[in-house]
Short mmCIF file of C-alpha atoms and ligand atoms in Angstrom, two decimals:
data_model
loop_
_atom_site.label_atom_id
_atom_site.label_comp_id
_atom_site.label_asym_id
_atom_site.label_seq_id
_atom_site.Cartn_x
_atom_site.Cartn_y
_atom_site.Cartn_z
CA MET A 558 10.21 2.91 11.22
CA GLU A 559 6.77 2.81 12.75
CA LYS A 560 4.19 3.53 10.06
CA SER A 561 0.80 4.89 10.91
CA ARG A 562 -1.76 2.13 10.95
CA LYS A 563 -5.03 3.97 11.14
CA TRP A 564 -8.00 2.03 9.90
CA GLN A 565 -10.63 4.19 8.27
CA THR A 566 -14.18 3.25 9.07
CA VAL A 567 -16.46 3.19 6.05
CA GLN A 568 -20.09 2.11 5.88
CA ASP A 569 -20.14 -1.63 6.84
CA GLY A 570 -16.41 -2.16 6.72
CA LYS A 571 -12.95 -0.75 7.18
CA LEU A 572 -9.99 0.25 5.04
CA LEU A 573 -6.37 0.96 5.75
CA TYR A 574 -4.58 2.95 3.06
CA LEU A 575 -0.84 3.61 3.22
CA PRO A 576 0.29 5.27 -0.03
CA ASP A 577 3.97 5.20 1.01
CA PHE A 578 4.17 1.73 2.52
CA ILE A 579 7.32 0.80 0.54
CA ALA A 580 9.96 3.36 -0.41
CA LYS A 581 10.57 3.94 -4.12
CA GLU A 582 13.96 2.20 -4.50
CA GLU A 583 12.77 -0.94 -2.78
CA ALA A 584 9.49 -0.92 -4.68
CA ASP A 585 11.43 -0.53 -7.97
CA ALA A 586 13.59 -3.55 -7.14
CA LEU A 587 10.65 -5.71 -6.09
CA HIS A 588 8.62 -4.74 -9.17
CA SER A 589 11.41 -5.64 -11.54
CA LEU A 590 12.21 -8.89 -9.73
CA LEU A 591 8.59 -10.06 -9.72
CA LEU A 592 7.94 -8.94 -13.29
CA HIS A 593 10.87 -10.92 -14.69
CA ARG A 594 11.10 -13.91 -12.35
CA THR A 595 7.45 -14.90 -11.92
CA ALA A 596 5.96 -17.77 -13.92
CA TRP A 597 2.97 -15.65 -14.98
CA GLN A 598 -0.05 -17.54 -16.26
CA GLN A 599 -3.09 -16.43 -18.18
CA LYS A 600 -6.11 -18.33 -16.91
CA SER A 601 -9.48 -18.56 -18.55
CA ILE A 602 -12.85 -18.41 -16.87
CA SER A 603 -16.14 -19.89 -18.03
CA LEU A 604 -18.92 -17.40 -18.48
CA PHE A 605 -22.29 -18.43 -19.93
CA GLY A 606 -20.72 -21.49 -21.53
CA LYS A 607 -17.91 -19.50 -23.13
CA THR A 608 -14.25 -19.69 -22.24
CA ILE A 609 -12.79 -16.24 -21.80
CA PRO A 610 -9.13 -15.50 -21.04
CA GLN A 611 -8.73 -13.28 -17.99
CA PRO A 612 -7.56 -9.76 -18.95
CA ARG A 613 -4.45 -10.03 -16.77
CA LEU A 614 -1.80 -12.57 -15.80
CA ILE A 615 -1.64 -14.22 -12.40
CA ALA A 616 0.51 -16.28 -10.08
CA TRP A 617 -0.38 -17.92 -6.79
CA TYR A 618 1.66 -18.93 -3.77
CA GLY A 619 0.16 -20.53 -0.71
CA GLU A 620 -0.08 -23.56 1.52
CA ARG A 621 -3.45 -24.59 0.13
CA ASN A 622 -5.24 -24.72 -3.18
CA TYR A 623 -7.49 -21.74 -3.84
CA GLN A 624 -10.70 -21.93 -5.83
CA TYR A 625 -12.33 -18.88 -7.31
CA SER A 626 -14.43 -18.21 -10.40
CA GLY A 627 -14.34 -21.94 -11.16
CA LEU A 628 -10.51 -21.97 -11.22
CA THR A 629 -8.26 -24.00 -9.00
CA LEU A 630 -4.90 -22.48 -8.13
CA GLU A 631 -2.57 -25.20 -6.88
CA ALA A 632 -0.59 -24.77 -3.66
CA GLN A 633 2.96 -23.45 -4.28
CA PRO A 634 5.70 -22.47 -1.82
CA MET A 635 6.10 -18.71 -1.36
CA PRO A 636 9.44 -17.24 -2.49
CA GLN A 637 11.61 -15.67 0.23
CA GLU A 638 11.31 -12.10 -1.08
CA ILE A 639 7.52 -12.36 -0.86
CA ILE A 640 7.65 -13.87 2.64
CA ALA A 641 9.67 -10.84 3.77
CA ILE A 642 7.07 -8.41 2.46
CA LYS A 643 4.24 -10.56 3.83
CA GLN A 644 5.71 -10.23 7.33
CA ARG A 645 5.70 -6.44 7.04
CA CYS A 646 2.05 -6.51 5.94
CA GLU A 647 1.21 -8.79 8.86
CA GLN A 648 2.75 -6.33 11.33
CA ILE A 649 0.75 -3.43 9.95
CA CYS A 650 -2.51 -5.39 9.73
CA GLN A 651 -2.08 -7.38 12.93
CA SER A 652 -3.25 -10.42 10.92
CA GLN A 653 -1.50 -13.49 9.56
CA PHE A 654 -1.53 -14.46 5.87
CA ASN A 655 -0.71 -17.86 4.36
CA SER A 656 -1.25 -17.08 0.67
CA VAL A 657 -0.81 -14.45 -1.97
CA LEU A 658 -2.40 -13.87 -5.36
CA LEU A 659 -0.23 -11.89 -7.79
CA ASN A 660 -1.91 -10.00 -10.60
CA LEU A 661 -0.03 -8.52 -13.55
CA TYR A 662 -1.88 -5.83 -15.50
CA ARG A 663 0.26 -5.56 -18.61
CA ASP A 664 -1.21 -2.23 -19.73
CA GLY A 665 -4.31 -0.06 -19.30
CA GLN A 666 -6.47 -2.60 -21.11
CA ASP A 667 -5.83 -5.26 -18.48
CA SER A 668 -8.32 -5.06 -15.63
CA MET A 669 -10.33 -6.83 -12.96
CA GLY A 670 -14.12 -6.76 -12.96
CA TRP A 671 -16.44 -6.05 -10.03
CA HIS A 672 -16.25 -8.76 -7.39
CA GLN A 673 -16.20 -9.54 -3.69
CA ASP A 674 -13.45 -11.62 -2.14
CA ASN A 675 -15.96 -13.67 -0.22
CA GLU A 676 -15.14 -17.31 -0.92
CA PRO A 677 -15.91 -19.39 2.19
CA GLU A 678 -12.28 -20.49 2.60
CA LEU A 679 -11.26 -16.86 3.21
CA GLY A 680 -13.23 -16.87 6.47
CA VAL A 681 -16.12 -14.70 7.62
CA ASN A 682 -14.56 -11.23 7.75
CA PRO A 683 -11.30 -11.60 5.82
CA VAL A 684 -8.44 -9.13 6.08
CA ILE A 685 -6.98 -8.72 2.58
CA ALA A 686 -3.79 -6.71 2.15
CA SER A 687 -3.08 -5.44 -1.34
CA LEU A 688 0.33 -4.12 -2.35
CA SER A 689 0.74 -2.18 -5.60
CA LEU A 690 3.92 -1.97 -7.68
CA GLY A 691 4.48 -0.20 -10.99
CA ALA A 692 2.00 1.98 -12.83
CA SER A 693 -0.60 3.65 -10.65
CA ARG A 694 -4.16 2.59 -11.33
CA MET A 695 -7.58 3.59 -10.04
CA PHE A 696 -9.19 1.14 -7.61
CA ALA A 697 -12.95 1.38 -7.27
CA LEU A 698 -15.25 0.27 -4.45
CA LYS A 699 -19.04 0.28 -4.56
CA HIS A 700 -21.48 -0.49 -1.74
CA THR A 701 -23.91 -3.15 -2.96
CA GLN A 702 -26.94 -1.61 -1.19
CA SER A 703 -26.39 2.14 -0.85
CA GLY A 704 -24.41 2.50 -4.10
CA GLU A 705 -21.82 4.64 -2.28
CA ALA A 706 -18.60 4.76 -4.30
CA ILE A 707 -14.99 5.14 -3.23
CA ARG A 708 -12.10 5.62 -5.64
CA LEU A 709 -8.47 5.36 -4.64
CA GLU A 710 -5.35 5.87 -6.70
CA LEU A 711 -3.08 2.88 -6.00
CA SER A 712 0.44 3.98 -6.78
CA HIS A 713 3.89 2.36 -6.69
CA GLY A 714 4.53 1.04 -3.16
CA ALA A 715 1.02 1.64 -1.79
CA LEU A 716 -0.72 -0.75 0.59
CA LEU A 717 -4.49 -1.00 0.80
CA VAL A 718 -6.06 -3.29 3.38
CA MET A 719 -9.72 -4.28 3.34
CA GLY A 720 -11.19 -5.59 6.57
CA GLY A 721 -14.16 -5.87 8.88
CA THR A 722 -17.40 -6.73 7.08
CA LEU A 723 -16.30 -4.94 3.87
CA GLN A 724 -16.39 -8.06 1.63
CA HIS A 725 -20.05 -8.67 2.54
CA TYR A 726 -21.23 -5.21 1.50
CA TRP A 727 -18.83 -3.81 -1.06
CA LYS A 728 -17.67 -4.85 -4.50
CA HIS A 729 -14.33 -3.73 -5.84
CA ALA A 730 -12.74 -3.53 -9.28
CA LEU A 731 -9.70 -2.37 -11.17
CA PRO A 732 -11.21 -0.74 -14.27
CA LYS A 733 -9.58 -0.46 -17.67
CA THR A 734 -8.17 2.90 -18.66
CA LYS A 735 -7.52 4.45 -22.08
CA ARG A 736 -4.54 6.32 -20.70
CA PRO A 737 -1.25 4.65 -21.62
CA LYS A 738 -0.07 2.56 -18.69
CA GLU A 739 3.07 0.64 -17.92
CA PRO A 740 2.69 -2.76 -16.23
CA ARG A 741 1.31 -2.90 -12.70
CA ILE A 742 1.80 -5.78 -10.29
CA ASN A 743 -0.56 -6.28 -7.39
CA LEU A 744 -0.03 -8.72 -4.54
CA THR A 745 -3.06 -9.58 -2.43
CA PHE A 746 -2.23 -11.39 0.78
CA ARG A 747 -4.98 -13.61 2.15
CA THR A 748 -5.57 -16.41 4.59
CA ILE A 749 -7.03 -19.62 3.23
CA LYS A 750 -8.53 -21.77 5.97
O1 AKG B 983 -5.37 -5.19 -8.57
C1 AKG B 983 -6.00 -4.83 -7.58
O2 AKG B 983 -5.70 -3.82 -6.94
C2 AKG B 983 -7.18 -5.63 -7.12
C3 AKG B 983 -6.94 -7.10 -7.03
C4 AKG B 983 -8.10 -7.84 -6.45
O3 AKG B 983 -9.13 -7.30 -6.16
C5 AKG B 983 -8.00 -9.29 -6.21
O4 AKG B 983 -6.96 -9.89 -6.54
O5 AKG B 983 -8.94 -9.87 -5.68
FE1 FE2 B 984 -10.40 -8.59 -4.96
#
């Protein structure tokens, strides 16, 4: 089935949001497979001389090592079920990806702070495709100069693609929530040069 692939132009960037990218049954199966079969790791980051465990678990698959926040994620072959989903993302985005970062937010207290995916090895204007599975969570974007804010509910099976110059001008985050939340898995497909 041909899905709509309409990029939305925002100030200094573009977004593609497909809430129903993957049908429920398939999303259920993928969520449960990844939740139980992934070798999830909790990494720590150094902040002002302190070592702080990240408030989420991660896994990384890609042809190259990836360095971010002082961490090195070692190259790992991508499992077949992820390659299949990567190819569908590539069709929609008209971009190729060679890596994926998996995030597991175990409950509403797991989160990701404000950041830009702007490491040099991602290239100048990276296309980053983010697939959500499991509990729906609020995703927040904030323009670094104008302060404009965008909030999107990322639900089970949704795809959000960030592109154009967005990573230069906008930060994004997955805030904590006090509402009870089941686990959420997020896959962000990237290209590491
Ligand atoms: O969990 C999300 O939706 C955001 C993940 C993210 O921003 C990242 O992995 O860089
Ligand atoms: Fe990000």
